[in-house]
CSV table of N, CA and C in Angstrom, one decimal:
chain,number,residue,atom,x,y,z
A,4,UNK,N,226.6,33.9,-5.2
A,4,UNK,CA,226.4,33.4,-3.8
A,4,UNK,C,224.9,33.5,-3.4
A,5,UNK,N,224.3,34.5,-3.8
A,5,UNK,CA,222.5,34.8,-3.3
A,5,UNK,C,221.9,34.5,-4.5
A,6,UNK,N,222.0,33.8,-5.3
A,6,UNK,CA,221.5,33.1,-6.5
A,6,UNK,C,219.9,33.0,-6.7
A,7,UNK,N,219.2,33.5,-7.0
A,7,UNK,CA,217.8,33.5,-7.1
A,7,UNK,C,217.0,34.8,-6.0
A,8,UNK,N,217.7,35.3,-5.3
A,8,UNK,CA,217.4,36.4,-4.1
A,8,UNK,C,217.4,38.0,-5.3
A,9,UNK,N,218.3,38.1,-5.7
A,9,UNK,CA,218.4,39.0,-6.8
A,9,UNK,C,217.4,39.8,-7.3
A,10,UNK,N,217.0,38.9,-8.6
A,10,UNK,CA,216.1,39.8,-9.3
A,10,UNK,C,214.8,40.4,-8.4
A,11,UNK,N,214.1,39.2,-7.6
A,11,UNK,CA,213.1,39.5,-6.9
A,11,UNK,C,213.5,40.3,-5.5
A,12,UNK,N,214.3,41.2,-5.0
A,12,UNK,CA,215.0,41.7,-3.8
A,12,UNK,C,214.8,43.1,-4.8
A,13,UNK,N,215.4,42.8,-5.9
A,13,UNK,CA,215.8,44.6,-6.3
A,13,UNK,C,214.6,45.9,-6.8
A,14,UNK,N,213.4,44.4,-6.9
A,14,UNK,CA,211.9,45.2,-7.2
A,14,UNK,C,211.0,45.3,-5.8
A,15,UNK,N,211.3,44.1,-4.6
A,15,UNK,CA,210.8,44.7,-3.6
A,15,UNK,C,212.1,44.4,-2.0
A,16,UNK,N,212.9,45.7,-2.6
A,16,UNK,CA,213.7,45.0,-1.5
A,16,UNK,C,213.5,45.9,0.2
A,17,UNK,N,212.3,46.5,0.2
A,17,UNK,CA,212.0,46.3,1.6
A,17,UNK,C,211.3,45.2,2.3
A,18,UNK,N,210.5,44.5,1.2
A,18,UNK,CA,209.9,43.0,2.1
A,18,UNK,C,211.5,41.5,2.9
A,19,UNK,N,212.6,42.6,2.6
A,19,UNK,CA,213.6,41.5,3.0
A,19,UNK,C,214.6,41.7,4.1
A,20,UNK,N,214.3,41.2,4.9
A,20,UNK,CA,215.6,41.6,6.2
A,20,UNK,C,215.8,40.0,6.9
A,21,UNK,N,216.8,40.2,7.8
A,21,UNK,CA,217.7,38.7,7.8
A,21,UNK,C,218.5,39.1,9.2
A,22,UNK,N,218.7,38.2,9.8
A,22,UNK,CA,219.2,38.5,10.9
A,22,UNK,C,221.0,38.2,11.0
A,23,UNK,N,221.7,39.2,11.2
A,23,UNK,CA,223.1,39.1,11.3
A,23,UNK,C,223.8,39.0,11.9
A,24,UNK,N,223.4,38.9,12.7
A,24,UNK,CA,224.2,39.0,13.9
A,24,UNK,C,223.2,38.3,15.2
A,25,UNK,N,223.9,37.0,16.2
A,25,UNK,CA,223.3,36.7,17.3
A,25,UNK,C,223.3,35.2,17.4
A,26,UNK,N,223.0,34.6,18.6
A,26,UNK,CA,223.4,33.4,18.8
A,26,UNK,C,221.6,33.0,18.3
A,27,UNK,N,221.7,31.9,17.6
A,27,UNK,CA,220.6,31.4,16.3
A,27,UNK,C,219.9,30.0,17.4
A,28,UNK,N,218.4,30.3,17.3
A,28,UNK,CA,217.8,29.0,18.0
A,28,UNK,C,217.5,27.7,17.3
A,29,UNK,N,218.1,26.2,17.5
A,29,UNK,CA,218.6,25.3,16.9
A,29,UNK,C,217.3,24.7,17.9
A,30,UNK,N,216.6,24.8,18.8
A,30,UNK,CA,215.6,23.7,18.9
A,30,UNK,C,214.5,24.6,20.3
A,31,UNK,N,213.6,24.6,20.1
A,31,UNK,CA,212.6,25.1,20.7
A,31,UNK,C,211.6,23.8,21.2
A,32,UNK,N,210.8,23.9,22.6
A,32,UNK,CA,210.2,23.0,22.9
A,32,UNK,C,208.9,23.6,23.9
A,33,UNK,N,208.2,23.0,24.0
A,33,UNK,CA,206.8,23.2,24.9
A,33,UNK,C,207.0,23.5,25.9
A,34,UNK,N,208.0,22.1,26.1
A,34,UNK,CA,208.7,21.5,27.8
A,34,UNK,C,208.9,22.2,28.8
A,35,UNK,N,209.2,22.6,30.3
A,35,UNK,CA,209.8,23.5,30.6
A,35,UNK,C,210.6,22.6,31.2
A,36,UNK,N,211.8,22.3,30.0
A,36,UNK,CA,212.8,21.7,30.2
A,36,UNK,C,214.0,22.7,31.6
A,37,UNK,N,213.9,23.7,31.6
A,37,UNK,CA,215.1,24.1,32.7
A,37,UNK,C,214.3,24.0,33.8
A,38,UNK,N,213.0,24.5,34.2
A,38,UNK,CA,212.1,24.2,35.0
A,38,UNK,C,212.3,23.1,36.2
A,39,UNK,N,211.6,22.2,34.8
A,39,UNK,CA,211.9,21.0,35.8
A,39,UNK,C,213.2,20.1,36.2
A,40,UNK,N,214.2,20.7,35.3
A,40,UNK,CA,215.6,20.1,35.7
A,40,UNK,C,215.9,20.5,37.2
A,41,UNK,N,215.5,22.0,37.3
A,41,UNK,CA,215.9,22.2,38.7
A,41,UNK,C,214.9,22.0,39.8
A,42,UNK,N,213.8,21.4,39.4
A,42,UNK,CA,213.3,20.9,40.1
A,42,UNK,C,213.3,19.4,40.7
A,43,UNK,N,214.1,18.7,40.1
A,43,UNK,CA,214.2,17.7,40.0
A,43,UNK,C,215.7,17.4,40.5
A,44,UNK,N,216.3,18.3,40.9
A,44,UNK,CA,218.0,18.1,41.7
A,44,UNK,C,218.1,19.4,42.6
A,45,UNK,N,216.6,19.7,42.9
A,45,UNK,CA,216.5,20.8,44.4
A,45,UNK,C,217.4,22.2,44.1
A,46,UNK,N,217.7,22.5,43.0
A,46,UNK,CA,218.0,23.9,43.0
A,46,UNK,C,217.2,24.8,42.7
A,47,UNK,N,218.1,26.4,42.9
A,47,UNK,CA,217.7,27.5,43.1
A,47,UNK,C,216.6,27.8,42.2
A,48,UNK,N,215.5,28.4,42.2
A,48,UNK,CA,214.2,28.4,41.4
A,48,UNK,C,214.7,29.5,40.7
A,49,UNK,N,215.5,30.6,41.2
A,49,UNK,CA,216.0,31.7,39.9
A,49,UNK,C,216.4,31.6,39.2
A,50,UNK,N,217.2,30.3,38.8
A,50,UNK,CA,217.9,29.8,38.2
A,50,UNK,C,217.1,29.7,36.3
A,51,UNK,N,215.7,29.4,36.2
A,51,UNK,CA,215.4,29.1,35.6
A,51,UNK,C,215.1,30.7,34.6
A,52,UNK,N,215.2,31.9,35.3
A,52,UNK,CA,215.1,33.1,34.5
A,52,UNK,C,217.0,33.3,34.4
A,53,UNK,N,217.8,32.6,34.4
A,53,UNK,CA,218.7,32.9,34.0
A,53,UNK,C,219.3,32.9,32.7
A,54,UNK,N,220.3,33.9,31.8
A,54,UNK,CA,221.0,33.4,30.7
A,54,UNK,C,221.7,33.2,30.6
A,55,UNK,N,222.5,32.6,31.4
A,55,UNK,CA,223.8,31.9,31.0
A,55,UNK,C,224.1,30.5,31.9
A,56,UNK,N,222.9,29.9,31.5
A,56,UNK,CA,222.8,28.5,31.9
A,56,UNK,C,222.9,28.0,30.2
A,57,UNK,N,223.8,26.5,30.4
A,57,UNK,CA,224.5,26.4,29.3
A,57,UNK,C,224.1,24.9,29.4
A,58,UNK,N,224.2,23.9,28.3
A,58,UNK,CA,223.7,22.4,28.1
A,58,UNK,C,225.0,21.8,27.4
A,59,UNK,N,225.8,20.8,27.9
A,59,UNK,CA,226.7,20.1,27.1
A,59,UNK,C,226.2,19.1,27.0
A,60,UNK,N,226.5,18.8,25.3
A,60,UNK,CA,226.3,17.0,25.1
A,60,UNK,C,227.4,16.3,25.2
A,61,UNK,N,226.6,15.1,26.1
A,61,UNK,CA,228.4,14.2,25.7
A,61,UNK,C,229.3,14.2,25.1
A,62,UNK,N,228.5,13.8,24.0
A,62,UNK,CA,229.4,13.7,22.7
A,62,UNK,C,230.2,14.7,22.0
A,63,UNK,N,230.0,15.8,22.6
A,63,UNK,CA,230.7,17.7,21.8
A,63,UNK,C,231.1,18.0,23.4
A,64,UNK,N,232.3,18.9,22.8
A,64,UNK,CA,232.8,20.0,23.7
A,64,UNK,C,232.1,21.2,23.7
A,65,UNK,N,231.3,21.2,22.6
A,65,UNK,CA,230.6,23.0,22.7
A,65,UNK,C,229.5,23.3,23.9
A,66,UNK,N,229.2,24.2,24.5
A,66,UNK,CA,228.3,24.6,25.5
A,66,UNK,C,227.0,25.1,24.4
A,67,UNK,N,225.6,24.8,24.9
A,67,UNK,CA,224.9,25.4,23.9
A,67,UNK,C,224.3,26.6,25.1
A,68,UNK,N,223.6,27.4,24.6
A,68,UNK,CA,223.2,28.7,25.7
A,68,UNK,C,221.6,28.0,25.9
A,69,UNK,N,220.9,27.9,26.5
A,69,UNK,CA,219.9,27.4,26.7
A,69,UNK,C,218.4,28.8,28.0
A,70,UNK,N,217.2,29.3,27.3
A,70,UNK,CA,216.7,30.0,28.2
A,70,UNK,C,215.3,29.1,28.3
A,71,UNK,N,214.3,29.2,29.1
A,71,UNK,CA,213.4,29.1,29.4
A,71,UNK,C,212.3,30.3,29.2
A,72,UNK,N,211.6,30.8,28.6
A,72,UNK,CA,211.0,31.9,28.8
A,72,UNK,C,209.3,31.3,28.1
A,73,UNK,N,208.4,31.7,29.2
A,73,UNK,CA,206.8,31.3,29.4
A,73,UNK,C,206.7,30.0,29.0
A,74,UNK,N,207.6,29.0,29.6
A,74,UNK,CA,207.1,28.1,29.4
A,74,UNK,C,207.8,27.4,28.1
A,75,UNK,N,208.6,28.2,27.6
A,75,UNK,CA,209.3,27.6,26.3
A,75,UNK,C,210.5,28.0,26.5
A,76,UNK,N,211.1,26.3,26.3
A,76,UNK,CA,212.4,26.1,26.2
A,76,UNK,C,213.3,26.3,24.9
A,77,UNK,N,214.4,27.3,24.8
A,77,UNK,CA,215.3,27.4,23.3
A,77,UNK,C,216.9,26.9,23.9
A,78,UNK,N,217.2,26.3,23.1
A,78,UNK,CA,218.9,25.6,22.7
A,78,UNK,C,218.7,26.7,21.6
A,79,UNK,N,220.4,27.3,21.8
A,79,UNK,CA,220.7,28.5,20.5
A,79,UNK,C,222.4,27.5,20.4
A,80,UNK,N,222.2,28.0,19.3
A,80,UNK,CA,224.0,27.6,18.6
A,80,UNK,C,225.2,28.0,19.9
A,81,UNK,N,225.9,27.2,19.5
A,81,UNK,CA,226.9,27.5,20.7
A,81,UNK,C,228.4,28.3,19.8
A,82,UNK,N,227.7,29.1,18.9
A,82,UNK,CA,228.4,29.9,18.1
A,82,UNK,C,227.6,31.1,17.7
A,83,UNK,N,228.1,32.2,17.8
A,83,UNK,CA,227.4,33.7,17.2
A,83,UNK,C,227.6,33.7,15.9
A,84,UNK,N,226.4,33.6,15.5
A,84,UNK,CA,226.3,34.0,14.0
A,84,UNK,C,226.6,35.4,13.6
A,85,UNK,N,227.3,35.2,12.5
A,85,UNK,CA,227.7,37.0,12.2
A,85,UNK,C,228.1,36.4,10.5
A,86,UNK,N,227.4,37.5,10.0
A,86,UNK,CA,227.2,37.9,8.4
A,86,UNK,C,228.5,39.0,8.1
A,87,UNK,N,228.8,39.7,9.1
A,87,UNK,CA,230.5,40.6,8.5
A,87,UNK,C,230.9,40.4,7.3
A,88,UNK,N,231.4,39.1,7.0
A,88,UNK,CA,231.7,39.4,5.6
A,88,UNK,C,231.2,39.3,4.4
A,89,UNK,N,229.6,39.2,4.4
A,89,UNK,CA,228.9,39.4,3.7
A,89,UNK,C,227.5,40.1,3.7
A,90,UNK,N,227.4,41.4,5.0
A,90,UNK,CA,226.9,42.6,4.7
A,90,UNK,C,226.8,43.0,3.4
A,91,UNK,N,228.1,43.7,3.0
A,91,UNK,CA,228.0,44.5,1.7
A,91,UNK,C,227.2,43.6,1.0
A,92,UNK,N,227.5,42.8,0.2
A,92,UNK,CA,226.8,41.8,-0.7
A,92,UNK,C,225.0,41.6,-0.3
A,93,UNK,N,224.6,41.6,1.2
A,93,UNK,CA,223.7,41.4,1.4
A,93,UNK,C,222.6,42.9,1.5
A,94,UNK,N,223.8,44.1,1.6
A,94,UNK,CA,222.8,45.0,2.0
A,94,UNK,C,222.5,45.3,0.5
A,95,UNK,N,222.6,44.9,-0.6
A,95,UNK,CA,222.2,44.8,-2.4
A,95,UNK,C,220.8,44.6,-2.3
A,96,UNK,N,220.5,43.9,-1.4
A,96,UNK,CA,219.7,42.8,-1.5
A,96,UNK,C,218.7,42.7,-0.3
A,97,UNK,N,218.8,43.6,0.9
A,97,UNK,CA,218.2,43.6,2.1
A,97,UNK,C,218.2,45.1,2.9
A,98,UNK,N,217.4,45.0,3.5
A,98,UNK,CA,217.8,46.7,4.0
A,98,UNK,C,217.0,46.6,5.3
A,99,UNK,N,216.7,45.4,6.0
A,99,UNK,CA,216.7,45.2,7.2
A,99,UNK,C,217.6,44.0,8.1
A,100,UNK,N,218.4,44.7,8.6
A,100,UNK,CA,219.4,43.8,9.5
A,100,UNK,C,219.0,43.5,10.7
A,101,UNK,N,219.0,42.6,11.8
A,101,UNK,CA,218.6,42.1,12.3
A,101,UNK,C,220.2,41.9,13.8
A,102,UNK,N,220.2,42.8,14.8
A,102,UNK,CA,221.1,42.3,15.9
A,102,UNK,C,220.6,41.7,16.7
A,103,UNK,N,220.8,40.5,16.7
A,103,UNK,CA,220.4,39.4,18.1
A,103,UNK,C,220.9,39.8,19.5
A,104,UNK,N,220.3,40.8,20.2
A,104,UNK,CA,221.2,41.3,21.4
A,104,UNK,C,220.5,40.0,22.4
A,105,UNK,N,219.7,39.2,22.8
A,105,UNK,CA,219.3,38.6,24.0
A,105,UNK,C,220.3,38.1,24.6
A,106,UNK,N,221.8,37.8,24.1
A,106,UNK,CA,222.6,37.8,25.1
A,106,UNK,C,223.6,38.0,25.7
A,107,UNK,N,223.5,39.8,24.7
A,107,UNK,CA,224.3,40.5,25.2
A,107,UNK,C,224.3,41.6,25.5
A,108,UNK,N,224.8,42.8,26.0
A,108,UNK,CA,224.3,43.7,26.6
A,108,UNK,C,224.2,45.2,25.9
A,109,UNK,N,224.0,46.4,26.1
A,109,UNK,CA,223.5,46.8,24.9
A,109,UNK,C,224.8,47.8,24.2
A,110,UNK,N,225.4,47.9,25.7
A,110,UNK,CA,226.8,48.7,24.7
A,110,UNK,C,227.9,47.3,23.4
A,111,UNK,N,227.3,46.5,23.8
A,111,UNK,CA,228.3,45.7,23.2
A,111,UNK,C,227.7,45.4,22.2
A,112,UNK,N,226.5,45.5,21.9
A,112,UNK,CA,225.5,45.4,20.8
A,112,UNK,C,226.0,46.5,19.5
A,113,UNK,N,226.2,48.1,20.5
A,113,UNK,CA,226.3,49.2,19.9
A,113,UNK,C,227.8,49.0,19.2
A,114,UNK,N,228.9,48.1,19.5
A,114,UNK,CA,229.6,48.3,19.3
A,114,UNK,C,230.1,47.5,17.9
A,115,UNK,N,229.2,46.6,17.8
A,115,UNK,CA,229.1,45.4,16.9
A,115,UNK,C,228.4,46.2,15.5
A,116,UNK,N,227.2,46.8,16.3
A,116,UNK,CA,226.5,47.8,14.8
A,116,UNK,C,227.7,48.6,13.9
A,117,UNK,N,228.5,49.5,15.0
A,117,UNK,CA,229.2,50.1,14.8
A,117,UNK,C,230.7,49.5,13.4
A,118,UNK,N,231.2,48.3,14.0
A,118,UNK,CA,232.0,47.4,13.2
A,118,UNK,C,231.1,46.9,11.8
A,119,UNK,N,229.9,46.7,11.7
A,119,UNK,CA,229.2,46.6,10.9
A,119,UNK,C,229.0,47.2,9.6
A,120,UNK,N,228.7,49.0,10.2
A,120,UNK,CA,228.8,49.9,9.4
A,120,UNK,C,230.1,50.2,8.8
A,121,UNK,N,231.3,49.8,8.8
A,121,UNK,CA,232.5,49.7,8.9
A,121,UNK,C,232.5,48.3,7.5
A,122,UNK,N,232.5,47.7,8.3
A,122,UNK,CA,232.2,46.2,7.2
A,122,UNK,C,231.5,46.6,5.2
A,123,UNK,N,230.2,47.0,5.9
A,123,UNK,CA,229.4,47.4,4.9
A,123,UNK,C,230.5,48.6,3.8
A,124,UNK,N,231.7,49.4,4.5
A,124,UNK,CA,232.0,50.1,3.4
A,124,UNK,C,233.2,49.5,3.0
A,125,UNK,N,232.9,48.3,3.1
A,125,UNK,CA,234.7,47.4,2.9
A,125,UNK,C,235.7,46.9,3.7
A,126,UNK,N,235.9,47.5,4.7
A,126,UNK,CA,236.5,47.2,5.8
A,126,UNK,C,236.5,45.7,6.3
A,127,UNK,N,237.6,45.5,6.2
A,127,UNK,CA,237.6,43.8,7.2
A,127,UNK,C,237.6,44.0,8.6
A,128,UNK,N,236.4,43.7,8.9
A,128,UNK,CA,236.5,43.9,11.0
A,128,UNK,C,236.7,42.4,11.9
A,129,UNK,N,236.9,41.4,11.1
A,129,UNK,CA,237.2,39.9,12.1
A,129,UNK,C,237.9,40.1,13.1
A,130,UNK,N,238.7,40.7,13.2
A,130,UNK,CA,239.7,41.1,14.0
A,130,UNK,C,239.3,41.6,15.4
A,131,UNK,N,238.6,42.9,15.0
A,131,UNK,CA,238.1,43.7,15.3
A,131,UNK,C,236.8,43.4,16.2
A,132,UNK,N,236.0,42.8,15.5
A,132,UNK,CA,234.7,41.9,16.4
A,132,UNK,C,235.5,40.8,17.4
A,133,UNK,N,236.4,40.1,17.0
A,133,UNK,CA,236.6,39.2,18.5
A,133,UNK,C,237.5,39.8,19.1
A,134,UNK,N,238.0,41.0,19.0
A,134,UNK,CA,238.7,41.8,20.5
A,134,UNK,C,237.6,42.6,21.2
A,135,UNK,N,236.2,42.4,20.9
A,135,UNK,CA,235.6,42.8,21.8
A,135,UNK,C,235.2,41.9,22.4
A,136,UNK,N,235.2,40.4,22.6
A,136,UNK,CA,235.0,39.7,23.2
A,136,UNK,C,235.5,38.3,23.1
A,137,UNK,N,237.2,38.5,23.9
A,137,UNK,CA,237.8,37.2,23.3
A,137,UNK,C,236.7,35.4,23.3
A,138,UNK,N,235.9,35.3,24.4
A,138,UNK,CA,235.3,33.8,24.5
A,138,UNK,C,234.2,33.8,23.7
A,139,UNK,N,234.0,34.4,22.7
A,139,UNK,CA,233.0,34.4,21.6
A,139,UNK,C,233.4,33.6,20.4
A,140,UNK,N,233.1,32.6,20.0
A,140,UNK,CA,233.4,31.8,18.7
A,140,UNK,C,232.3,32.3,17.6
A,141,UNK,N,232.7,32.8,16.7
A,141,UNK,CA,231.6,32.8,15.7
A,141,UNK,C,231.7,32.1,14.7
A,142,UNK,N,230.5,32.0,13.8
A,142,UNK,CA,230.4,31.0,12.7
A,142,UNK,C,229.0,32.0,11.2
A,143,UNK,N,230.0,31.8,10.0
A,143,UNK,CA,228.9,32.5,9.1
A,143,UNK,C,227.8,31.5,8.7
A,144,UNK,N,227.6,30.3,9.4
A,144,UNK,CA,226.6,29.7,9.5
A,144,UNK,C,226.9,28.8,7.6
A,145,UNK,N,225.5,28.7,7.4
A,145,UNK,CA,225.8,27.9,5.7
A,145,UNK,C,225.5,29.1,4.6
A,146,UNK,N,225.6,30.3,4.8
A,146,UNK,CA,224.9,31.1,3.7
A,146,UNK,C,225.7,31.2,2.8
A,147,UNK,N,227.1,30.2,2.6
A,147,UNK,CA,227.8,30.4,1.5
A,147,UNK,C,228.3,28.8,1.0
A,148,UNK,N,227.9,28.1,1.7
A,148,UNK,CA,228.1,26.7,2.2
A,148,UNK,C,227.9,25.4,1.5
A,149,UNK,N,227.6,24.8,0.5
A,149,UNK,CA,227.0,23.4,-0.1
A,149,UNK,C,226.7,22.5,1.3
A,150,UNK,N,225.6,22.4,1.5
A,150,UNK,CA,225.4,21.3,2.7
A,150,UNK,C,225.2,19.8,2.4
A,151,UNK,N,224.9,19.8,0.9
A,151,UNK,CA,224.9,18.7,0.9
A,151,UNK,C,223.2,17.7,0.6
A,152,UNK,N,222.0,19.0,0.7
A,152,UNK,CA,220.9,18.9,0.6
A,152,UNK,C,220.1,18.6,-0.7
A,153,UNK,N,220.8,19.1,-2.1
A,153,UNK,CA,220.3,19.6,-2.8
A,153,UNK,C,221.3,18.8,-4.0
């Protein structure tokens, strides 16, 4: 599955860490795309330090999470990326994990580490990770995936 990560991981596997967990940014911009949206239909100017302002495309049902910060706009997945079931496999091979807390809070963070360490000794936690938060969809993203690129 980590095909080529291997040999070169096991002679320096502190230069490797990977982020496991957290909603993943799919497009960044200059723009101060939330900014001026609310500026532009007379809403609340707090609005723009907010995180749970959300972007639908027509064409999808998914909500994407969208923040504004200095001036730079990010669209994140409208799915939490989570590696769970391939920790063990990855911690061979990595020994810095990476929790994307920005949009969530920190006991729920702690609690995700926690299922983690659980995972890493075998443990199947799917279950387990979305009873902490039933409106969470997650997705293991392509890291096991043929996309189709190559």
């Amino acid at each position: 599955a980590f095909v080529g990560m291997q040999d070169n991981a096991i002679e320096r596997k502190d230069d490797y860490g990977i982020i496991c967990f957290g909603y993943i940014p799919l497009y960044e911009s200059q723009r101060k795309i939330i900014s001026n949206y609310i500026e532009l239909n007379n809403l609340k100017k707090s609005l723009v330090n907010s995180k749970e302002l959300t972007l639908k495309e027509h064409t999808r049902e998914e909500h994407y999470r969208v923040i504004e910060q200095n001036g730079i706009s990010s669209i994140f997945n409208s799915e939490v990326l989570s590696y769970d079931e391939y920790i063990q496999e990855l911690s061979k091979n990595v020994n810095m994990f990476i929790f994307d807390s920005l949009f969530f809070d920190a006991n729920y963070i702690k609690q995700v580490i926690e299922l983690f360490k659980k995972a890493n000794n075998g443990e199947v936690i799917k279950e387990e990770l979305k009873s902490l938060n039933e409106n969470i969809a997650f997705t293991s993203g392509f890291i096991n995936k043929r996309i189709g690129l190559m």
